[in-house]
CSV table of C-alpha atoms in Angstrom, one decimal:
chain,number,residue,atom,x,y,z
A,1,UNK,CA,-27.1,-70.9,-9.6
A,2,UNK,CA,-25.9,-73.1,-12.5
A,3,UNK,CA,-28.5,-75.7,-11.6
A,4,UNK,CA,-31.2,-73.1,-11.6
A,5,UNK,CA,-30.2,-71.9,-15.1
A,6,UNK,CA,-30.0,-75.5,-16.3
A,7,UNK,CA,-33.6,-76.1,-15.5
A,8,UNK,CA,-34.8,-72.7,-16.7
A,9,UNK,CA,-33.6,-71.9,-20.2
A,10,UNK,CA,-35.8,-68.8,-20.5
A,11,UNK,CA,-34.2,-67.4,-17.3
A,12,UNK,CA,-30.8,-68.2,-18.8
A,13,UNK,CA,-31.8,-66.2,-21.9
A,14,UNK,CA,-32.8,-63.1,-19.9
A,15,UNK,CA,-29.8,-63.3,-17.6
A,16,UNK,CA,-27.5,-63.2,-20.6
A,17,UNK,CA,-29.5,-60.3,-22.1
A,18,UNK,CA,-29.7,-58.4,-18.8
A,19,UNK,CA,-26.0,-58.6,-18.3
A,20,UNK,CA,-24.8,-58.2,-21.8
A,21,UNK,CA,-26.9,-55.2,-22.9
A,22,UNK,CA,-25.7,-52.8,-20.2
A,23,UNK,CA,-22.1,-53.9,-20.7
A,24,UNK,CA,-22.5,-53.2,-24.4
A,25,UNK,CA,-23.3,-49.5,-23.6
A,26,UNK,CA,-20.0,-49.1,-21.6
A,27,UNK,CA,-17.6,-47.1,-23.7
A,28,UNK,CA,-13.8,-47.7,-23.4
A,29,UNK,CA,-11.5,-45.3,-25.3
A,30,UNK,CA,-14.5,-44.0,-27.2
A,31,UNK,CA,-15.7,-47.4,-28.4
A,32,UNK,CA,-18.4,-49.8,-27.2
A,33,UNK,CA,-19.4,-53.4,-28.1
A,34,UNK,CA,-23.1,-52.6,-28.4
A,35,UNK,CA,-25.4,-55.6,-28.7
A,36,UNK,CA,-22.3,-57.8,-29.5
A,37,UNK,CA,-21.7,-57.8,-25.7
A,38,UNK,CA,-24.7,-60.0,-25.3
A,39,UNK,CA,-23.0,-62.7,-27.4
A,40,UNK,CA,-19.8,-62.4,-25.4
A,41,UNK,CA,-21.7,-62.8,-22.2
A,42,UNK,CA,-23.5,-65.9,-23.7
A,43,UNK,CA,-20.1,-67.4,-24.6
A,44,UNK,CA,-18.8,-66.8,-21.1
A,45,UNK,CA,-21.8,-68.2,-19.3
A,46,UNK,CA,-21.9,-71.2,-21.8
A,47,UNK,CA,-18.3,-72.0,-20.8
A,48,UNK,CA,-19.5,-72.6,-17.2
A,49,UNK,CA,-21.3,-75.8,-18.1
A,50,UNK,CA,-21.6,-77.8,-21.3
A,51,UNK,CA,-25.4,-78.2,-20.9
A,52,UNK,CA,-26.1,-74.5,-20.5
A,53,UNK,CA,-27.9,-73.9,-23.8
A,54,UNK,CA,-31.2,-72.5,-25.1
A,55,UNK,CA,-34.0,-74.4,-26.8
A,56,UNK,CA,-33.5,-74.6,-30.6
A,57,UNK,CA,-36.7,-72.7,-31.2
A,58,UNK,CA,-35.3,-69.5,-29.5
A,59,UNK,CA,-32.2,-69.7,-31.7
A,60,UNK,CA,-34.3,-70.1,-34.9
A,61,UNK,CA,-36.7,-67.3,-33.9
A,62,UNK,CA,-33.8,-65.0,-33.2
A,63,UNK,CA,-32.2,-65.8,-36.5
A,64,UNK,CA,-35.4,-65.3,-38.5
A,65,UNK,CA,-36.0,-61.9,-36.8
A,66,UNK,CA,-32.4,-60.9,-37.4
A,67,UNK,CA,-32.5,-61.7,-41.1
A,68,UNK,CA,-35.9,-60.3,-41.6
A,69,UNK,CA,-35.1,-56.9,-40.0
A,70,UNK,CA,-31.8,-56.7,-41.9
A,71,UNK,CA,-33.7,-57.4,-45.1
A,72,UNK,CA,-36.2,-54.6,-44.4
A,73,UNK,CA,-33.6,-52.0,-43.6
A,74,UNK,CA,-31.0,-52.9,-46.3
A,75,UNK,CA,-33.1,-54.5,-49.0
A,76,UNK,CA,-33.8,-51.4,-51.2
A,77,UNK,CA,-30.2,-50.1,-50.8
A,78,UNK,CA,-28.8,-53.5,-51.6
A,79,UNK,CA,-30.1,-53.5,-55.2
A,80,UNK,CA,-29.1,-49.8,-55.7
A,81,UNK,CA,-25.6,-50.7,-54.6
A,82,UNK,CA,-25.0,-52.5,-57.9
A,83,UNK,CA,-24.9,-49.2,-59.7
A,84,UNK,CA,-21.7,-47.2,-60.4
A,85,UNK,CA,-21.6,-45.7,-57.0
A,86,UNK,CA,-21.6,-49.1,-55.2
A,87,UNK,CA,-19.1,-50.8,-57.5
A,88,UNK,CA,-16.1,-49.8,-55.2
A,89,UNK,CA,-17.9,-50.9,-52.1
A,90,UNK,CA,-18.9,-54.2,-53.6
A,91,UNK,CA,-15.4,-54.9,-54.8
A,92,UNK,CA,-14.1,-54.1,-51.3
A,93,UNK,CA,-16.6,-56.6,-49.7
A,94,UNK,CA,-15.6,-59.3,-52.2
A,95,UNK,CA,-12.0,-58.7,-51.5
A,96,UNK,CA,-12.6,-58.9,-47.8
A,97,UNK,CA,-14.5,-62.2,-48.2
A,98,UNK,CA,-11.8,-63.6,-50.4
A,99,UNK,CA,-9.1,-62.6,-47.9
A,100,UNK,CA,-11.0,-64.2,-45.0
A,101,UNK,CA,-11.5,-67.4,-47.0
A,102,UNK,CA,-7.8,-67.6,-47.9
A,103,UNK,CA,-6.7,-67.0,-44.3
A,104,UNK,CA,-9.2,-69.7,-43.1
A,105,UNK,CA,-8.0,-72.3,-45.6
A,106,UNK,CA,-4.4,-71.5,-44.6
A,107,UNK,CA,-5.2,-71.9,-40.9
A,108,UNK,CA,-7.0,-75.2,-41.6
A,109,UNK,CA,-4.0,-76.6,-43.4
A,110,UNK,CA,-1.3,-75.3,-41.1
A,111,UNK,CA,-3.2,-76.3,-37.8
A,112,UNK,CA,-4.8,-79.4,-39.1
A,113,UNK,CA,-8.3,-78.2,-38.3
A,114,UNK,CA,-11.5,-80.1,-39.3
A,115,UNK,CA,-13.5,-78.5,-42.1
A,116,UNK,CA,-16.5,-78.1,-39.8
A,117,UNK,CA,-14.4,-76.1,-37.3
A,118,UNK,CA,-12.8,-74.0,-40.1
A,119,UNK,CA,-16.3,-73.1,-41.4
A,120,UNK,CA,-17.2,-71.8,-37.9
A,121,UNK,CA,-14.0,-69.8,-37.8
A,122,UNK,CA,-14.8,-68.2,-41.1
A,123,UNK,CA,-18.3,-67.3,-40.1
A,124,UNK,CA,-17.2,-65.9,-36.8
A,125,UNK,CA,-14.3,-63.9,-38.2
A,126,UNK,CA,-16.9,-62.0,-40.4
A,127,UNK,CA,-19.4,-61.9,-37.5
A,128,UNK,CA,-21.9,-63.5,-39.9
A,129,UNK,CA,-24.5,-65.4,-37.9
A,130,UNK,CA,-26.6,-66.4,-40.9
A,131,UNK,CA,-23.5,-68.1,-42.4
A,132,UNK,CA,-23.2,-70.2,-39.2
A,133,UNK,CA,-26.8,-71.1,-39.3
A,134,UNK,CA,-26.5,-72.2,-43.0
A,135,UNK,CA,-23.5,-74.4,-42.0
A,136,UNK,CA,-25.4,-76.0,-39.2
A,137,UNK,CA,-28.4,-76.7,-41.3
A,138,UNK,CA,-26.2,-78.3,-44.0
A,139,UNK,CA,-24.6,-80.6,-41.4
A,140,UNK,CA,-27.9,-81.6,-39.9
A,141,UNK,CA,-28.9,-82.9,-43.3
A,142,UNK,CA,-25.6,-84.6,-44.1
A,143,UNK,CA,-24.6,-85.8,-40.6
A,144,UNK,CA,-27.5,-85.5,-38.3
A,145,UNK,CA,-26.1,-88.0,-35.7
A,146,UNK,CA,-22.5,-86.7,-35.7
A,147,UNK,CA,-22.4,-84.6,-32.5
A,148,UNK,CA,-18.8,-83.6,-33.0
A,149,UNK,CA,-19.5,-82.2,-36.5
A,150,UNK,CA,-22.5,-80.3,-35.2
A,151,UNK,CA,-20.5,-78.8,-32.3
A,152,UNK,CA,-17.5,-77.8,-34.3
A,153,UNK,CA,-19.0,-74.8,-36.1
A,154,UNK,CA,-20.3,-73.3,-32.9
A,155,UNK,CA,-16.9,-73.7,-31.2
A,156,UNK,CA,-15.1,-72.1,-34.1
A,157,UNK,CA,-17.6,-69.3,-34.3
A,158,UNK,CA,-17.3,-68.6,-30.5
A,159,UNK,CA,-13.5,-68.4,-30.9
A,160,UNK,CA,-13.3,-66.1,-33.9
A,161,UNK,CA,-16.3,-63.9,-33.3
A,162,UNK,CA,-14.8,-61.9,-30.4
A,163,UNK,CA,-11.7,-61.3,-32.5
A,164,UNK,CA,-13.9,-60.3,-35.5
A,165,UNK,CA,-15.4,-57.5,-33.3
A,166,UNK,CA,-12.5,-56.4,-31.2
A,167,UNK,CA,-10.1,-56.8,-34.1
A,168,UNK,CA,-12.0,-54.3,-36.2
A,169,UNK,CA,-12.1,-51.8,-33.3
A,170,UNK,CA,-8.3,-52.2,-32.7
A,171,UNK,CA,-7.6,-51.9,-36.4
A,172,UNK,CA,-9.6,-48.6,-36.7
A,173,UNK,CA,-7.9,-47.2,-33.6
A,174,UNK,CA,-4.4,-48.2,-34.9
A,175,UNK,CA,-5.0,-46.7,-38.3
A,176,UNK,CA,-6.3,-43.5,-36.7
A,177,UNK,CA,-3.1,-43.2,-34.7
A,178,UNK,CA,-0.8,-44.1,-37.6
A,179,UNK,CA,-2.4,-41.7,-40.0
A,180,UNK,CA,-3.4,-39.1,-37.4
A,181,UNK,CA,-7.0,-39.0,-38.5
A,182,UNK,CA,-9.0,-36.1,-37.2
A,183,UNK,CA,-12.7,-36.6,-38.3
A,184,UNK,CA,-13.9,-33.2,-37.0
A,185,UNK,CA,-11.1,-31.3,-38.8
A,186,UNK,CA,-11.8,-33.1,-42.0
A,187,UNK,CA,-15.5,-32.5,-41.7
A,188,UNK,CA,-14.9,-28.8,-41.1
A,189,UNK,CA,-12.7,-28.6,-44.2
A,190,UNK,CA,-15.2,-30.5,-46.5
A,191,UNK,CA,-18.3,-28.9,-45.0
A,192,UNK,CA,-20.5,-31.6,-46.3
A,193,UNK,CA,-24.1,-31.5,-45.2
A,194,UNK,CA,-24.6,-33.4,-42.0
A,195,UNK,CA,-20.9,-34.3,-41.7
A,196,UNK,CA,-20.3,-32.2,-38.6
A,197,UNK,CA,-22.2,-33.4,-35.6
A,198,UNK,CA,-22.9,-30.0,-34.0
A,199,UNK,CA,-25.8,-29.2,-31.8
A,200,UNK,CA,-28.1,-26.5,-33.3
A,201,UNK,CA,-29.7,-23.7,-31.4
A,202,UNK,CA,-32.5,-21.2,-32.2
A,203,UNK,CA,-32.0,-17.6,-31.4
A,204,UNK,CA,-34.1,-14.4,-32.0
A,205,UNK,CA,-32.0,-11.5,-33.0
A,206,UNK,CA,-33.1,-7.9,-33.0
A,207,UNK,CA,-31.6,-5.9,-35.9
A,208,UNK,CA,-29.8,-2.8,-34.8
A,209,UNK,CA,-27.4,-2.5,-37.7
A,210,UNK,CA,-29.3,-3.0,-40.9
A,211,UNK,CA,-27.0,-4.2,-43.8
A,212,UNK,CA,-27.4,-2.5,-47.2
A,213,UNK,CA,-27.6,-5.9,-49.0
A,214,UNK,CA,-30.0,-8.8,-49.0
A,215,UNK,CA,-29.5,-11.8,-46.7
A,216,UNK,CA,-28.3,-14.0,-49.5
A,217,UNK,CA,-25.4,-11.7,-50.4
A,218,UNK,CA,-24.7,-11.1,-46.7
A,219,UNK,CA,-24.5,-14.8,-45.9
A,220,UNK,CA,-22.2,-15.4,-48.9
A,221,UNK,CA,-19.9,-12.5,-48.0
A,222,UNK,CA,-19.6,-13.4,-44.3
A,223,UNK,CA,-19.8,-17.1,-44.7
A,224,UNK,CA,-22.7,-17.6,-42.2
A,225,UNK,CA,-23.7,-21.2,-42.0
A,226,UNK,CA,-27.2,-20.6,-40.6
A,227,UNK,CA,-30.9,-20.6,-41.6
A,228,UNK,CA,-33.0,-17.5,-41.2
A,229,UNK,CA,-36.6,-18.3,-40.2
A,230,UNK,CA,-39.4,-16.0,-39.0
A,231,UNK,CA,-39.0,-12.3,-39.8
A,232,UNK,CA,-41.1,-9.7,-38.0
A,233,UNK,CA,-41.3,-6.1,-39.0
A,234,UNK,CA,-43.7,-4.2,-36.8
A,235,UNK,CA,-46.8,-6.3,-36.6
A,236,UNK,CA,-46.2,-8.2,-39.8
A,237,UNK,CA,-44.8,-11.7,-39.6
A,238,UNK,CA,-43.2,-13.5,-42.6
A,239,UNK,CA,-40.4,-15.8,-43.5
A,240,UNK,CA,-37.0,-14.5,-44.3
A,241,UNK,CA,-35.4,-15.7,-47.6
A,242,UNK,CA,-32.3,-14.8,-49.6
A,243,UNK,CA,-33.8,-11.6,-51.0
A,244,UNK,CA,-35.0,-10.2,-47.6
A,245,UNK,CA,-33.5,-6.8,-46.7
A,246,UNK,CA,-33.4,-6.3,-42.9
A,247,UNK,CA,-34.2,-2.9,-41.3
A,248,UNK,CA,-33.5,-1.6,-37.8
A,249,UNK,CA,-36.0,-2.9,-35.3
A,250,UNK,CA,-36.7,-6.1,-37.2
A,251,UNK,CA,-36.8,-9.4,-35.3
A,252,UNK,CA,-35.5,-12.5,-37.0
A,253,UNK,CA,-35.1,-16.1,-35.9
A,254,UNK,CA,-31.8,-17.8,-36.7
A,255,UNK,CA,-30.9,-21.5,-36.5
A,256,UNK,CA,-27.4,-22.8,-36.4
A,257,UNK,CA,-24.4,-23.7,-34.2
A,258,UNK,CA,-23.8,-21.5,-31.3
A,259,UNK,CA,-20.6,-20.1,-32.7
A,260,UNK,CA,-22.3,-19.1,-36.0
A,261,UNK,CA,-25.2,-17.5,-34.0
A,262,UNK,CA,-22.7,-15.4,-32.1
A,263,UNK,CA,-21.3,-14.1,-35.3
A,264,UNK,CA,-24.7,-13.4,-36.8
A,265,UNK,CA,-25.8,-11.6,-33.6
A,266,UNK,CA,-22.6,-9.5,-33.5
A,267,UNK,CA,-23.2,-8.5,-37.2
A,268,UNK,CA,-26.8,-7.6,-36.9
A,269,UNK,CA,-27.6,-6.4,-33.4
A,270,UNK,CA,-28.5,-8.1,-30.2
A,271,UNK,CA,-30.3,-11.1,-28.7
A,272,UNK,CA,-34.0,-10.6,-28.2
A,273,UNK,CA,-36.1,-12.5,-25.6
A,274,UNK,CA,-39.2,-12.1,-27.8
A,275,UNK,CA,-40.7,-15.7,-28.2
A,276,UNK,CA,-41.0,-15.3,-32.0
A,277,UNK,CA,-40.7,-19.0,-32.8
A,278,UNK,CA,-43.7,-19.8,-30.5
A,279,UNK,CA,-46.1,-17.6,-32.4
A,280,UNK,CA,-48.2,-19.9,-34.7
A,281,UNK,CA,-51.1,-17.6,-35.3
A,282,UNK,CA,-49.8,-16.7,-38.8
A,283,UNK,CA,-47.0,-19.2,-39.6
A,284,UNK,CA,-46.9,-22.9,-38.8
A,285,UNK,CA,-44.4,-25.7,-39.3
A,286,UNK,CA,-44.4,-29.4,-40.2
A,287,UNK,CA,-42.0,-32.2,-39.2
A,288,UNK,CA,-42.0,-34.8,-42.0
A,289,UNK,CA,-40.2,-38.1,-41.9
A,290,UNK,CA,-38.2,-38.8,-45.1
A,291,UNK,CA,-39.3,-42.2,-46.3
A,292,UNK,CA,-39.5,-41.8,-50.1
A,293,UNK,CA,-36.4,-43.7,-51.5
A,294,UNK,CA,-36.5,-41.6,-54.6
A,295,UNK,CA,-35.3,-38.5,-52.7
A,296,UNK,CA,-33.0,-40.1,-50.1
A,297,UNK,CA,-29.5,-38.7,-50.6
A,298,UNK,CA,-30.6,-35.8,-52.8
A,299,UNK,CA,-30.2,-32.2,-51.8
A,300,UNK,CA,-33.4,-30.2,-51.1
A,301,UNK,CA,-32.6,-27.8,-53.9
A,302,UNK,CA,-32.5,-30.8,-56.4
A,303,UNK,CA,-36.0,-31.9,-55.7
A,304,UNK,CA,-38.6,-31.3,-58.4
A,305,UNK,CA,-40.7,-29.1,-56.3
A,306,UNK,CA,-44.0,-27.6,-57.4
A,307,UNK,CA,-44.6,-24.0,-58.2
A,308,UNK,CA,-44.9,-22.5,-54.7
A,309,UNK,CA,-41.4,-23.7,-53.9
A,310,UNK,CA,-39.9,-22.3,-57.0
A,311,UNK,CA,-41.7,-18.9,-56.6
A,312,UNK,CA,-40.2,-18.3,-53.2
A,313,UNK,CA,-40.8,-20.9,-50.5
A,314,UNK,CA,-39.3,-21.0,-47.1
A,315,UNK,CA,-36.1,-22.2,-45.3
A,316,UNK,CA,-35.9,-25.8,-44.0
A,317,UNK,CA,-33.9,-27.1,-41.1
A,318,UNK,CA,-32.9,-30.7,-41.9
A,319,UNK,CA,-32.4,-33.4,-39.3
A,320,UNK,CA,-30.6,-36.7,-39.8
A,321,UNK,CA,-31.2,-39.5,-37.3
A,322,UNK,CA,-31.2,-37.2,-34.3
A,323,UNK,CA,-28.6,-34.7,-35.6
A,324,UNK,CA,-29.8,-31.5,-37.2
A,325,UNK,CA,-28.2,-29.2,-39.6
A,326,UNK,CA,-29.5,-25.9,-40.9
A,327,UNK,CA,-30.9,-26.2,-44.3
A,328,UNK,CA,-28.9,-29.2,-45.3
A,329,UNK,CA,-26.2,-27.0,-47.0
A,330,UNK,CA,-24.7,-23.5,-46.9
A,331,UNK,CA,-26.3,-20.7,-48.8
A,332,UNK,CA,-23.7,-19.8,-51.4
A,333,UNK,CA,-23.7,-18.4,-54.9
A,334,UNK,CA,-25.1,-20.9,-57.3
A,335,UNK,CA,-26.5,-23.0,-54.5
A,336,UNK,CA,-30.0,-21.7,-53.5
A,337,UNK,CA,-31.1,-22.1,-50.0
A,338,UNK,CA,-33.5,-25.0,-49.5
A,339,UNK,CA,-37.2,-24.0,-49.3
A,340,UNK,CA,-40.3,-25.5,-48.0
A,341,UNK,CA,-43.7,-26.1,-49.5
A,342,UNK,CA,-46.8,-24.2,-48.3
A,343,UNK,CA,-49.0,-26.0,-45.7
A,344,UNK,CA,-51.1,-27.7,-48.3
A,345,UNK,CA,-48.0,-29.4,-49.8
A,346,UNK,CA,-46.8,-30.4,-46.3
A,347,UNK,CA,-50.1,-32.1,-45.7
A,348,UNK,CA,-49.6,-34.1,-48.9
A,349,UNK,CA,-46.5,-35.7,-47.3
A,350,UNK,CA,-43.8,-34.1,-49.4
A,351,UNK,CA,-40.5,-35.7,-48.4
A,352,UNK,CA,-38.7,-32.8,-46.7
A,353,UNK,CA,-37.6,-32.7,-43.1
A,354,UNK,CA,-38.6,-29.6,-41.2
A,355,UNK,CA,-40.3,-26.6,-42.7
A,356,UNK,CA,-41.9,-23.3,-41.8
A,357,UNK,CA,-45.1,-22.8,-43.8
A,358,UNK,CA,-47.8,-20.2,-43.9
A,359,UNK,CA,-50.9,-21.1,-41.9
A,360,UNK,CA,-54.1,-20.7,-44.0
A,361,UNK,CA,-56.7,-18.8,-42.1
């Protein structure tokens, strides 16, 4: 088998990926290695024979793609991180780098390590592959024929990288136990938008007990963390908002966690099997991907929306990377419910998430 891999470097590449990727998806105590498992498998297979290695072009191509995609995803936020909000984060990163450098220099002096090996240890402890590449390129220019110097950074990186990954996982698990961290309980207390990863459901409720107050006051008084959508009274179909007053016999769609929906149903009436959300003859909806960096991180109510939104638009159910949350925040006094633009604004690509809008006949 080793002879086959020695003569087929591309087969070696796909064997490492094919073994490492599934292993990275295995969760142990709630944690998984992810794509880092591919590197661990590569280190293990590379230890079987000193000549088991890939052509340099594959290594360079992988590094270029890695740096390029990281730049695309993190480039805009990198420059924004120099603002007041990112000052603490940047200081934390600088402190972490300084601590890692100090520990590496101390280990080099105490253990008598070669500088090239210590450089690889430093890059691996931070799981920084571009730093390893920079060190290798530097050594190729200064000592192109020194095989030991060129091998040292890779060896040091291979030793410290697993500790850099597993050590972080162990440190997080240890601090969680020592400080008894309960993320779900904290998220429930803070109630920040999107902080609680709860699956959302949609339910049609038939109103049997009409309240004598509008929905906004009712939601504030009872603390309902839901979004009311379509509202049907007789043959008329509209969108419920904070000023809507329900009457017996009305049908209304409600979006929220199952527990909240149970409370709303008990307070208003009973569950209806009417497929109200499927009727798009009068009302329609749009799913819009948020890509405008000027609105990322802002609440929907803070957006400088055009007139139709300010004159009484419609509720929005926001979704963040696969996890939805009704409206992005709770409807409380002084915090208006998020609203959507009419259909013509949705077609212009306004940066909201999901909206119910009137269909123009």
